[in-house]
GROMACS .gro file of C-alpha atoms in nm:
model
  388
    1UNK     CA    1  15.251  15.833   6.138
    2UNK     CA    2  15.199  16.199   6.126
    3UNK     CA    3  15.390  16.449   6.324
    4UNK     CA    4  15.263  16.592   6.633
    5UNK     CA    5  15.287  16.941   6.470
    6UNK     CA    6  15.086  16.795   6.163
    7UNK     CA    7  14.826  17.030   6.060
    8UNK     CA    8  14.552  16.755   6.068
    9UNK     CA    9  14.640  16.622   6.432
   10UNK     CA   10  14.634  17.006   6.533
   11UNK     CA   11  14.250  17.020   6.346
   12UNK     CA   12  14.176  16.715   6.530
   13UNK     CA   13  14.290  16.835   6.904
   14UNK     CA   14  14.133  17.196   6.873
   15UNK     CA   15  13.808  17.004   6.721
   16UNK     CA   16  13.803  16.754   7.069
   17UNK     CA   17  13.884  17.053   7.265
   18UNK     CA   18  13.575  17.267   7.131
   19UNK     CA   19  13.396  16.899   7.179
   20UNK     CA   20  13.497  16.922   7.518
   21UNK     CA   21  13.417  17.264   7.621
   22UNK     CA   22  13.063  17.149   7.519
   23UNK     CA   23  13.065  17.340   7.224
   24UNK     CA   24  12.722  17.289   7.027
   25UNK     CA   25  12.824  16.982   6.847
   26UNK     CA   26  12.706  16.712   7.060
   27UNK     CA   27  12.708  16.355   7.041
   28UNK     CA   28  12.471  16.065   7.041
   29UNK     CA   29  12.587  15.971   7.396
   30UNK     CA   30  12.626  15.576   7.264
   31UNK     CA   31  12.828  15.636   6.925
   32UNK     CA   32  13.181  15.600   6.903
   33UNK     CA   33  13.267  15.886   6.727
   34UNK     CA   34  13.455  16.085   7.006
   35UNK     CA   35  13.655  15.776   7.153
   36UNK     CA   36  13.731  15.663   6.794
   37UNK     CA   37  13.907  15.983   6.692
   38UNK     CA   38  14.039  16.078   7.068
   39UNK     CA   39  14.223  15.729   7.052
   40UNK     CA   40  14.409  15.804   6.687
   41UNK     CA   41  14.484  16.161   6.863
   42UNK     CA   42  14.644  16.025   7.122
   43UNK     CA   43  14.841  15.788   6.909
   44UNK     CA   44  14.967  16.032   6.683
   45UNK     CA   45  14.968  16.376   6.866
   46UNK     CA   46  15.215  16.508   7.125
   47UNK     CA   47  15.172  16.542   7.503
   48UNK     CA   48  14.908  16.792   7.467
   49UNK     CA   49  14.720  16.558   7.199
   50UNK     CA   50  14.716  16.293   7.464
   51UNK     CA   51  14.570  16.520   7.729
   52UNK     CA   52  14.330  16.672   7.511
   53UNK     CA   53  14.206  16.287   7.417
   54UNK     CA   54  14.195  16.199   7.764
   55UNK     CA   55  13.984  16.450   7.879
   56UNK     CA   56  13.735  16.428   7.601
   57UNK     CA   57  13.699  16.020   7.614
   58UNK     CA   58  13.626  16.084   8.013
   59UNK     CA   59  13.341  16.345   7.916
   60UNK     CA   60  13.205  16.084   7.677
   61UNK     CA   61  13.160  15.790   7.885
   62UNK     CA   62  13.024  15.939   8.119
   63UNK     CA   63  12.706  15.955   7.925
   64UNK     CA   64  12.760  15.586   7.765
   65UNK     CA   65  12.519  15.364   7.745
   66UNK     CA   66  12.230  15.644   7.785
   67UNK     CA   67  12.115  15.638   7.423
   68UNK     CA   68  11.813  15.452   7.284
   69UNK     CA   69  11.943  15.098   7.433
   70UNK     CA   70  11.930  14.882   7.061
   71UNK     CA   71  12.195  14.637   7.039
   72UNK     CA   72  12.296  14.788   6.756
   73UNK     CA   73  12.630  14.933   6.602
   74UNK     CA   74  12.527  15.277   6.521
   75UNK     CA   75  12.234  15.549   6.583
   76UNK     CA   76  12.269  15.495   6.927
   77UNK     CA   77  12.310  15.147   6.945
   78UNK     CA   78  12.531  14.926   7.262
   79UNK     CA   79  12.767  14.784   6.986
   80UNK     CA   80  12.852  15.133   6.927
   81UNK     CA   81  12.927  15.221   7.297
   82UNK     CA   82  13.091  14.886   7.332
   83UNK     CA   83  13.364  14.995   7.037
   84UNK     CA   84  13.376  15.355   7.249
   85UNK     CA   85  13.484  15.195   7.531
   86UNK     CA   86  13.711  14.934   7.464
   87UNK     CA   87  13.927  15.238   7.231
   88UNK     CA   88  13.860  15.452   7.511
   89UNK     CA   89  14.003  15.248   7.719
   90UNK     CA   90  14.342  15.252   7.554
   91UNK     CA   91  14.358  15.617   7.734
   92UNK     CA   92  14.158  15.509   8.060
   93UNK     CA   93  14.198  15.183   8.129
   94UNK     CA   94  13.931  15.183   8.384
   95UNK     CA   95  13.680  15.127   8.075
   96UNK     CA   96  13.784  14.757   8.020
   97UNK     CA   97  13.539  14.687   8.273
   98UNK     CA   98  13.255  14.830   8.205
   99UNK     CA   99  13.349  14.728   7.783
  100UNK     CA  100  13.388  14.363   7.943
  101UNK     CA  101  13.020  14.393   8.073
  102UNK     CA  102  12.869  14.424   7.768
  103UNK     CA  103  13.052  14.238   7.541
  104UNK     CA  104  12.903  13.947   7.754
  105UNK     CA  105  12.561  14.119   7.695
  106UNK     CA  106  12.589  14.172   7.328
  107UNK     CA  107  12.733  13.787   7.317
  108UNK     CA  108  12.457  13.639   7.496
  109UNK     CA  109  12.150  13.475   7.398
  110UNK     CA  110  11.907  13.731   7.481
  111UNK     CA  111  12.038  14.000   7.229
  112UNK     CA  112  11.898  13.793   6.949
  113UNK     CA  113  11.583  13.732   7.059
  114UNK     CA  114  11.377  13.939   6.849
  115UNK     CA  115  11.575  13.858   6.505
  116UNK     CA  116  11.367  13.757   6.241
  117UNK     CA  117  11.494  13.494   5.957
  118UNK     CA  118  11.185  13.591   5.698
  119UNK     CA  119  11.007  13.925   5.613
  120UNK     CA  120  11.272  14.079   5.773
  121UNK     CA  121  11.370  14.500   5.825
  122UNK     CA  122  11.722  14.642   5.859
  123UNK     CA  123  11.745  14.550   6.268
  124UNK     CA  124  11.712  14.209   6.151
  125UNK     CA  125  12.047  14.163   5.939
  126UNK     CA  126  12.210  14.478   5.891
  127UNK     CA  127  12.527  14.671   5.961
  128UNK     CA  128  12.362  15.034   6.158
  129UNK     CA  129  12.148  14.881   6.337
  130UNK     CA  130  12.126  14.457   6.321
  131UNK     CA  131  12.380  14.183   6.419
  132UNK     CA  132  12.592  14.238   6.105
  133UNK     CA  133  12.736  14.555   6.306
  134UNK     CA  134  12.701  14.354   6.638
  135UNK     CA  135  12.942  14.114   6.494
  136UNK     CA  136  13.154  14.371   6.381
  137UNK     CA  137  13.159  14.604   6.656
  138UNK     CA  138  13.262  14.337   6.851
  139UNK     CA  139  13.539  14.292   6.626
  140UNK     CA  140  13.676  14.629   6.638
  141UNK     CA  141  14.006  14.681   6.871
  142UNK     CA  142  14.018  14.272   6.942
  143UNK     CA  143  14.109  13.976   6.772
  144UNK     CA  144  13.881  13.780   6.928
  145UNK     CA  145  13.607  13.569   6.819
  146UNK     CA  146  13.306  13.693   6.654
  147UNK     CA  147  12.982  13.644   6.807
  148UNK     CA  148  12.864  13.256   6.749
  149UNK     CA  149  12.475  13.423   6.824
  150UNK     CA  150  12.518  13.675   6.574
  151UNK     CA  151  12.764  13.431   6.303
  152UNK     CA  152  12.487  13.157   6.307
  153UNK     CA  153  12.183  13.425   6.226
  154UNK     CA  154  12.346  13.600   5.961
  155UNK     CA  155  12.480  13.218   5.786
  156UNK     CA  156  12.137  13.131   5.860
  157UNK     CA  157  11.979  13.422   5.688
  158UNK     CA  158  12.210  13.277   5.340
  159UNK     CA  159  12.069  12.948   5.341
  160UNK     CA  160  11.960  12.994   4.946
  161UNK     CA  161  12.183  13.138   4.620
  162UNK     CA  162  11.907  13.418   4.574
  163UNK     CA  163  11.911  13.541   4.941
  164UNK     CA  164  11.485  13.532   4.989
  165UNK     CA  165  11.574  13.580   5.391
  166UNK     CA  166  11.713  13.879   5.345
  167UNK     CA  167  11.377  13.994   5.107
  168UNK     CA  168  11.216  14.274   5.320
  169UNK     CA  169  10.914  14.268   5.449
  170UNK     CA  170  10.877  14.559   5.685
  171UNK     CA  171  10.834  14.904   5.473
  172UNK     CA  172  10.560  14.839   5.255
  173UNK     CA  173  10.430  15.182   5.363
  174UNK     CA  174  10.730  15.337   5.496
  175UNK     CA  175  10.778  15.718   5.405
  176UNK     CA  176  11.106  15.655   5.328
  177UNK     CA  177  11.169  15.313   5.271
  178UNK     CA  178  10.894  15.167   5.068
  179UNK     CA  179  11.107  15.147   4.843
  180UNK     CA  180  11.347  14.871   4.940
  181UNK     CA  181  10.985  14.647   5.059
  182UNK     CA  182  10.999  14.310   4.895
  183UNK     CA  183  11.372  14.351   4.756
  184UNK     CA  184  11.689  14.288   4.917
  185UNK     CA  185  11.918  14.550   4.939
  186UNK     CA  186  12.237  14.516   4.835
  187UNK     CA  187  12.433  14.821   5.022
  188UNK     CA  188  12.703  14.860   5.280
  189UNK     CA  189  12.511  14.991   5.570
  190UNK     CA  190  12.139  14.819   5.518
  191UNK     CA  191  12.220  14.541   5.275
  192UNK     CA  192  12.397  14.228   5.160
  193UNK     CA  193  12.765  14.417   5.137
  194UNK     CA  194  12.740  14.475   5.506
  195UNK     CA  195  12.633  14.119   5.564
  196UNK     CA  196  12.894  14.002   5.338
  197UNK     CA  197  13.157  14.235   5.530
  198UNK     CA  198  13.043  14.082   5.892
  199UNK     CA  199  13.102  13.699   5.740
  200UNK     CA  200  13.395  13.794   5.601
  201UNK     CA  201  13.584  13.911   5.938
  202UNK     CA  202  13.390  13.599   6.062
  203UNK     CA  203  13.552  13.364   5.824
  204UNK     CA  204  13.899  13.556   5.881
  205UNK     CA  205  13.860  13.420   6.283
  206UNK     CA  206  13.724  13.071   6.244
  207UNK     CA  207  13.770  12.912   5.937
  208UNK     CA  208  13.400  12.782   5.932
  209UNK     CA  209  13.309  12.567   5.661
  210UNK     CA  210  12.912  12.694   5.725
  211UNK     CA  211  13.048  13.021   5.713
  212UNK     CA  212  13.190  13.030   5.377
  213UNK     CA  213  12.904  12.856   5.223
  214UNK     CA  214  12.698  13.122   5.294
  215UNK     CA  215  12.978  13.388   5.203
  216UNK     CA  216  12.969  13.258   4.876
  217UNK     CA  217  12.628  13.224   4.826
  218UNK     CA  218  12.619  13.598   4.948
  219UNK     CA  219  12.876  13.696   4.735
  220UNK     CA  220  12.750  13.514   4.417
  221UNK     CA  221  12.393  13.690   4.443
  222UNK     CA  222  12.560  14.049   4.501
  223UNK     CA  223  12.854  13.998   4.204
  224UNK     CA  224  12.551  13.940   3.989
  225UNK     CA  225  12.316  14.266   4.071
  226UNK     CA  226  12.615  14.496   3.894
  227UNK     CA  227  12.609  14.694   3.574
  228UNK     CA  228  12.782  14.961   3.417
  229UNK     CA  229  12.655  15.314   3.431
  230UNK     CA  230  12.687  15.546   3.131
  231UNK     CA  231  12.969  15.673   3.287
  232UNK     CA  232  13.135  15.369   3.280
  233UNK     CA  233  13.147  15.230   3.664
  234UNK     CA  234  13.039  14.907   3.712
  235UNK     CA  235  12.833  14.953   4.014
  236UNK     CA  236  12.525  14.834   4.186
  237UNK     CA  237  12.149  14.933   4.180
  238UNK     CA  238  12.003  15.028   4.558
  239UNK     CA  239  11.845  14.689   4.578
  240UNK     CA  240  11.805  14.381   4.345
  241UNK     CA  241  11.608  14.479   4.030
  242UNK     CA  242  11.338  14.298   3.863
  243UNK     CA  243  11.379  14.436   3.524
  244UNK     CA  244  11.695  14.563   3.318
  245UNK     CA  245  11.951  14.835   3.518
  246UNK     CA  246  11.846  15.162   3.514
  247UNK     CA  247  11.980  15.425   3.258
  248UNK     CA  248  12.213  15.733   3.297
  249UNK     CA  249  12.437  15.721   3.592
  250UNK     CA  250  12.343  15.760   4.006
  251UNK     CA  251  12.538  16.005   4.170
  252UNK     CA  252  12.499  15.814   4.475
  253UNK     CA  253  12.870  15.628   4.486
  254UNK     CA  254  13.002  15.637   4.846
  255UNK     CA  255  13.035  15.387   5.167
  256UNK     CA  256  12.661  15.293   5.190
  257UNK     CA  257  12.588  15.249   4.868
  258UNK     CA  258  12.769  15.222   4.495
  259UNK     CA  259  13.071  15.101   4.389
  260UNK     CA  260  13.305  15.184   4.681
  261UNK     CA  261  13.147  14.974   4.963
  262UNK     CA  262  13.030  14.695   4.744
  263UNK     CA  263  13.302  14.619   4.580
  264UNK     CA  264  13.517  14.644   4.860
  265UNK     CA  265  13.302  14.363   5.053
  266UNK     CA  266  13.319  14.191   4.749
  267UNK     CA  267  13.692  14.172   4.759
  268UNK     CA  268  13.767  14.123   5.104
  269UNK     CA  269  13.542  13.852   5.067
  270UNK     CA  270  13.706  13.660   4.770
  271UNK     CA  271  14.051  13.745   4.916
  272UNK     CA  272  13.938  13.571   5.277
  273UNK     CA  273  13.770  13.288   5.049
  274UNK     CA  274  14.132  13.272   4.797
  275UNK     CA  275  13.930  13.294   4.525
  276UNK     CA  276  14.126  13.487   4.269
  277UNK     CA  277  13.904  13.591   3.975
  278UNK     CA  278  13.642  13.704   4.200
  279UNK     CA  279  13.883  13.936   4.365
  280UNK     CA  280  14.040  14.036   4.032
  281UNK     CA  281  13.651  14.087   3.906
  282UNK     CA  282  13.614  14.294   4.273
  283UNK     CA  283  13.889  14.514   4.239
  284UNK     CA  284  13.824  14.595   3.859
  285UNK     CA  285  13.481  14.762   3.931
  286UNK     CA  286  13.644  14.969   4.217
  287UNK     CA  287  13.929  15.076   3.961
  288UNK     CA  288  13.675  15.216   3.704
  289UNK     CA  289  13.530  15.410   4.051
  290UNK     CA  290  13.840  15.547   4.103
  291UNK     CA  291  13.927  15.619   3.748
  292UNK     CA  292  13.582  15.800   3.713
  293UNK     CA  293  13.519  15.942   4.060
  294UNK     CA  294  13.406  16.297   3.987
  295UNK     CA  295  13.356  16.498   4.328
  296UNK     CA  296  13.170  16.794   4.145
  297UNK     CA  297  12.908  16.477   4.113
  298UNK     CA  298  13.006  16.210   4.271
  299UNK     CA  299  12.965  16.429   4.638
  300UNK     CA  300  12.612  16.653   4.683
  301UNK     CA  301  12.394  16.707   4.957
  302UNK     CA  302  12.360  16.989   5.189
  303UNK     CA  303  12.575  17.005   5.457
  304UNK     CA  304  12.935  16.849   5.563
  305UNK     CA  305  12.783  16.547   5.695
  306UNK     CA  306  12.641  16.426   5.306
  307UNK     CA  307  12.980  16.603   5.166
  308UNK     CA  308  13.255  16.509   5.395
  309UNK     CA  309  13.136  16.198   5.598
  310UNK     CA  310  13.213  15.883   5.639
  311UNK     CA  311  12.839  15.744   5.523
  312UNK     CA  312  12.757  15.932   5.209
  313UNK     CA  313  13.070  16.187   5.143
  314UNK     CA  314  13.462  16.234   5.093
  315UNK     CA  315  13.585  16.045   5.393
  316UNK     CA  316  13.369  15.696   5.343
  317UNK     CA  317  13.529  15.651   4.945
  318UNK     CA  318  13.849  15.767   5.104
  319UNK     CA  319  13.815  15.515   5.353
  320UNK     CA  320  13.800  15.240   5.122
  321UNK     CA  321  14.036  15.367   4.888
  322UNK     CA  322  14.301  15.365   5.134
  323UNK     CA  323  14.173  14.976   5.249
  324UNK     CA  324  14.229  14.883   4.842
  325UNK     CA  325  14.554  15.053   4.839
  326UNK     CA  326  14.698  14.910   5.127
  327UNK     CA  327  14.538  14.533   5.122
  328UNK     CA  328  14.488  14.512   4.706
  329UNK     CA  329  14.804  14.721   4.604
  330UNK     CA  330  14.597  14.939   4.351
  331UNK     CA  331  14.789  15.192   4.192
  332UNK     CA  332  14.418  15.333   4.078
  333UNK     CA  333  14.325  15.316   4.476
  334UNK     CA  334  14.646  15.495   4.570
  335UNK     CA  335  14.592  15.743   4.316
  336UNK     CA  336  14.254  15.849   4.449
  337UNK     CA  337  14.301  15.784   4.799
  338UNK     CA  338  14.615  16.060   4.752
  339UNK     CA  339  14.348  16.295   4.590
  340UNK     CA  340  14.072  16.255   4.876
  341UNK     CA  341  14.333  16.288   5.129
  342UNK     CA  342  14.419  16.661   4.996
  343UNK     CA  343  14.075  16.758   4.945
  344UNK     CA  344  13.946  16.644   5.271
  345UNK     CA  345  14.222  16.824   5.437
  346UNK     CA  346  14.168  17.153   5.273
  347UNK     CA  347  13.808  17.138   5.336
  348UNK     CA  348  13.772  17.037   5.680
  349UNK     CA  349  13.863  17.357   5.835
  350UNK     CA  350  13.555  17.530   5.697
  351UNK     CA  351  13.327  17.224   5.757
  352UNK     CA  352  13.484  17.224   6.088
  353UNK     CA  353  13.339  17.608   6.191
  354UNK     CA  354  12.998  17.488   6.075
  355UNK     CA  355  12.765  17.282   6.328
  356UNK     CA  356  12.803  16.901   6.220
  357UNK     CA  357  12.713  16.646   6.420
  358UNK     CA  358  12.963  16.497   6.637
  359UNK     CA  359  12.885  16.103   6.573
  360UNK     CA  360  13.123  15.865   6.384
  361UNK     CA  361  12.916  15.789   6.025
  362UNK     CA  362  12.800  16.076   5.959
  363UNK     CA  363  12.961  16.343   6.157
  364UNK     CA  364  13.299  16.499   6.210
  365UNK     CA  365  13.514  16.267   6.388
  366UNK     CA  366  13.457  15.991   6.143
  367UNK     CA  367  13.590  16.209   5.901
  368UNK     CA  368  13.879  16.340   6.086
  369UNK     CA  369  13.968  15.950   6.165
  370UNK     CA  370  13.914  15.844   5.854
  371UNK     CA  371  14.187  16.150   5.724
  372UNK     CA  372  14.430  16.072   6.006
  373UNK     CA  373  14.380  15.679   5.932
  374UNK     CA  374  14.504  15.688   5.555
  375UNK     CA  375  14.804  15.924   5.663
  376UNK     CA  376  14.919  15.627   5.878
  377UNK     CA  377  14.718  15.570   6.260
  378UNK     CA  378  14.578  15.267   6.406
  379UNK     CA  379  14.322  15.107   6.212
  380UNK     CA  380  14.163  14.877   6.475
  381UNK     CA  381  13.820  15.028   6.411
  382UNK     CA  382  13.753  14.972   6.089
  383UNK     CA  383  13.551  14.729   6.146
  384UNK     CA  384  13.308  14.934   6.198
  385UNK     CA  385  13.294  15.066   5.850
  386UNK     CA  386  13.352  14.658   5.733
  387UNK     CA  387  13.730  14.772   5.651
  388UNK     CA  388  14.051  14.669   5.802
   0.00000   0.00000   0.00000
């Protein structure tokens, strides 16, 4: 645990102070960013850390729940106020009530009401906005059960070894997504990983026979969609192909999509199911990753948020880094987890004076907990990046 003089708990406290002082970094008033990092503050900060966290957890819930009003686990989604609350609560204990209320919300029948089981889009299945984060948001700080609504839809949605449920059918003119129509994603935050990471914790709580059936069917279809790149990572297309990989190497290797967040799910996976050589196969893609992770291309974008963040940048490969060295016992993990750790902490600062949004996957607290996290805090909300 770091020191209450550490210079990344210090970063962290002046950053929720600014938040505080309603500096012009605001937040989605439903994401869990600001509870998620005020809570690992708190834990390993001094006194003034654990005023400082107080004070900007009360500011935050008292615009919860005001955001678009989806179910789901991120932008702006209940799950995502749900995980606020119940690590807010760990500083205000009044929370537990109101985190209470809509667990039994988010658990009841209603909430999947409008989930489709063919031509389905990402609120259908998926981790941001579907009951894959549901399930896992509901996870996060608890050992509880998972959601039997949300556990039978997704098992339901891997009824067949190619996965045609999870074949979208919603984007054939999308701007931006037409090109995932008719093909099933395979990433971390829209596709089967995050699916895969949602049965997993599942599994890890009930044992379900149905629910490892469809694991490994799950798992099966996504081990198969992997190549390697001419930079030698085996990694995974955007979605399933229909024709032969594609050539060079995509730069794009981070928590949503690539390497890190696939094979990750992959792992935790065969390591819930005990199956060895899929979790030896697992953890061999991620070690050419980490072998081969090159930041001058591995990391681009424009601001901190594609750089830095937890979605696309530093602090999501970090993230799972530090999950493979501590659950897999990677030297190759440790190696580069130890690497992201000094980078991220040397750039932050800067980032830090530069407006970034204030949200948990792509903004500045999700990168501050994911820094404090691999130098030794609580790691109860993981879950909401499929990690534990």
């Amino acid at each position: 645990m770091d020191s209450p003089h550490d210079p990344v708990v210090e970063l962290s406290v002046t950053y929720l102070e600014k938040w505080t002082a309603r500096s012009p970094w605001t937040a989605t008033p439903c994401d869990p960013g600001i509870p998620v990092l005020a809570r690992l503050v708190a834990e390993t900060g001094g006194p003034g850390a654990v005023t400082a966290a107080g004070r900007a957890v009360a500011l935050w819930a008292r615009t919860a729940g005001r955001g678009p009003g989806h179910p789901g686990l991120y932008d702006g989604g209940l799950a995502g106020t749900l995980v606020g609350l119940r690590l807010g609560a760990r500083l205000h204990p009044v929370l537990h009530r109101a985190a209470d209320r809509l667990r039994d919300h988010l658990t009841g029948d209603t909430v999947a009401t409008g989930w489709r089981t063919r031509d389905v889009g990402f609120p259908d299945y998926d981790l941001i906005t579907g009951p894959a984060g549901i399930l896992l948001a509901l996870c996060a700080g608890t050992d509880s059960p998972p959601p039997v609504t949300a556990t039978r839809h997704l098992t339901a949605l891997c009824d067949h070894d190619d996965l045609p449920r999870l074949r979208t059918g919603q984007y054939e003119h999308h701007p931006h997504l037409s090109w995932t129509h008719g093909r099933v994603n395979t990433g971390m935050g829209h596709g089967v990983a995050g699916v895969v990471t949602a049965l997993t914790a599942a599994l890890r709580r009930t044992g379900d026979p149905g629910t490892a059936e469809a694991l490994r069917r799950a798992t099966g279809w996504l081990a198969a969609r992997s190549h390697v790149d001419e930079r030698g990572l085996r990694t995974w297309p955007g979605a399933g192909l229909d024709g032969p990989p594609p050539k060079g190497a995509d730069p794009r290797q981070a928590w949503c999509y690539g390497t890190p967040g696939v094979a990750w799910a992959l792992w935790d996976a065969a390591d819930a199911l005990g199956d060895r050589a899929a979790a030896d196969r697992a953890l061999g893609a991620f070690t050419t990753l980490a072998e081969r992770y090159d930041e001058d291309f591995h990391l681009f974008g424009e601001g901190p948020d594609d750089l830095l963040g937890l979605c696309h940048g530093a602090a999501g490969v970090l993230a799972v880094a530090d999950a493979f060295d501590r659950h897999a016992r990677a030297p190759a993990a440790a190696a580069l987890s130890a690497r992201l750790r000094a980078g991220l902490r040397d750039r932050l600062p800067d980032a830090l004076a530069t407006p970034w949004p204030a949200g948990l996957l792509v903004g500045a607290p999700g990168a501050l907990s994911a820094l404090l996290t691999a130098r030794g805090a609580p790691r109860d909300w993981l879950p909401c990046l499929g990690l534990r």
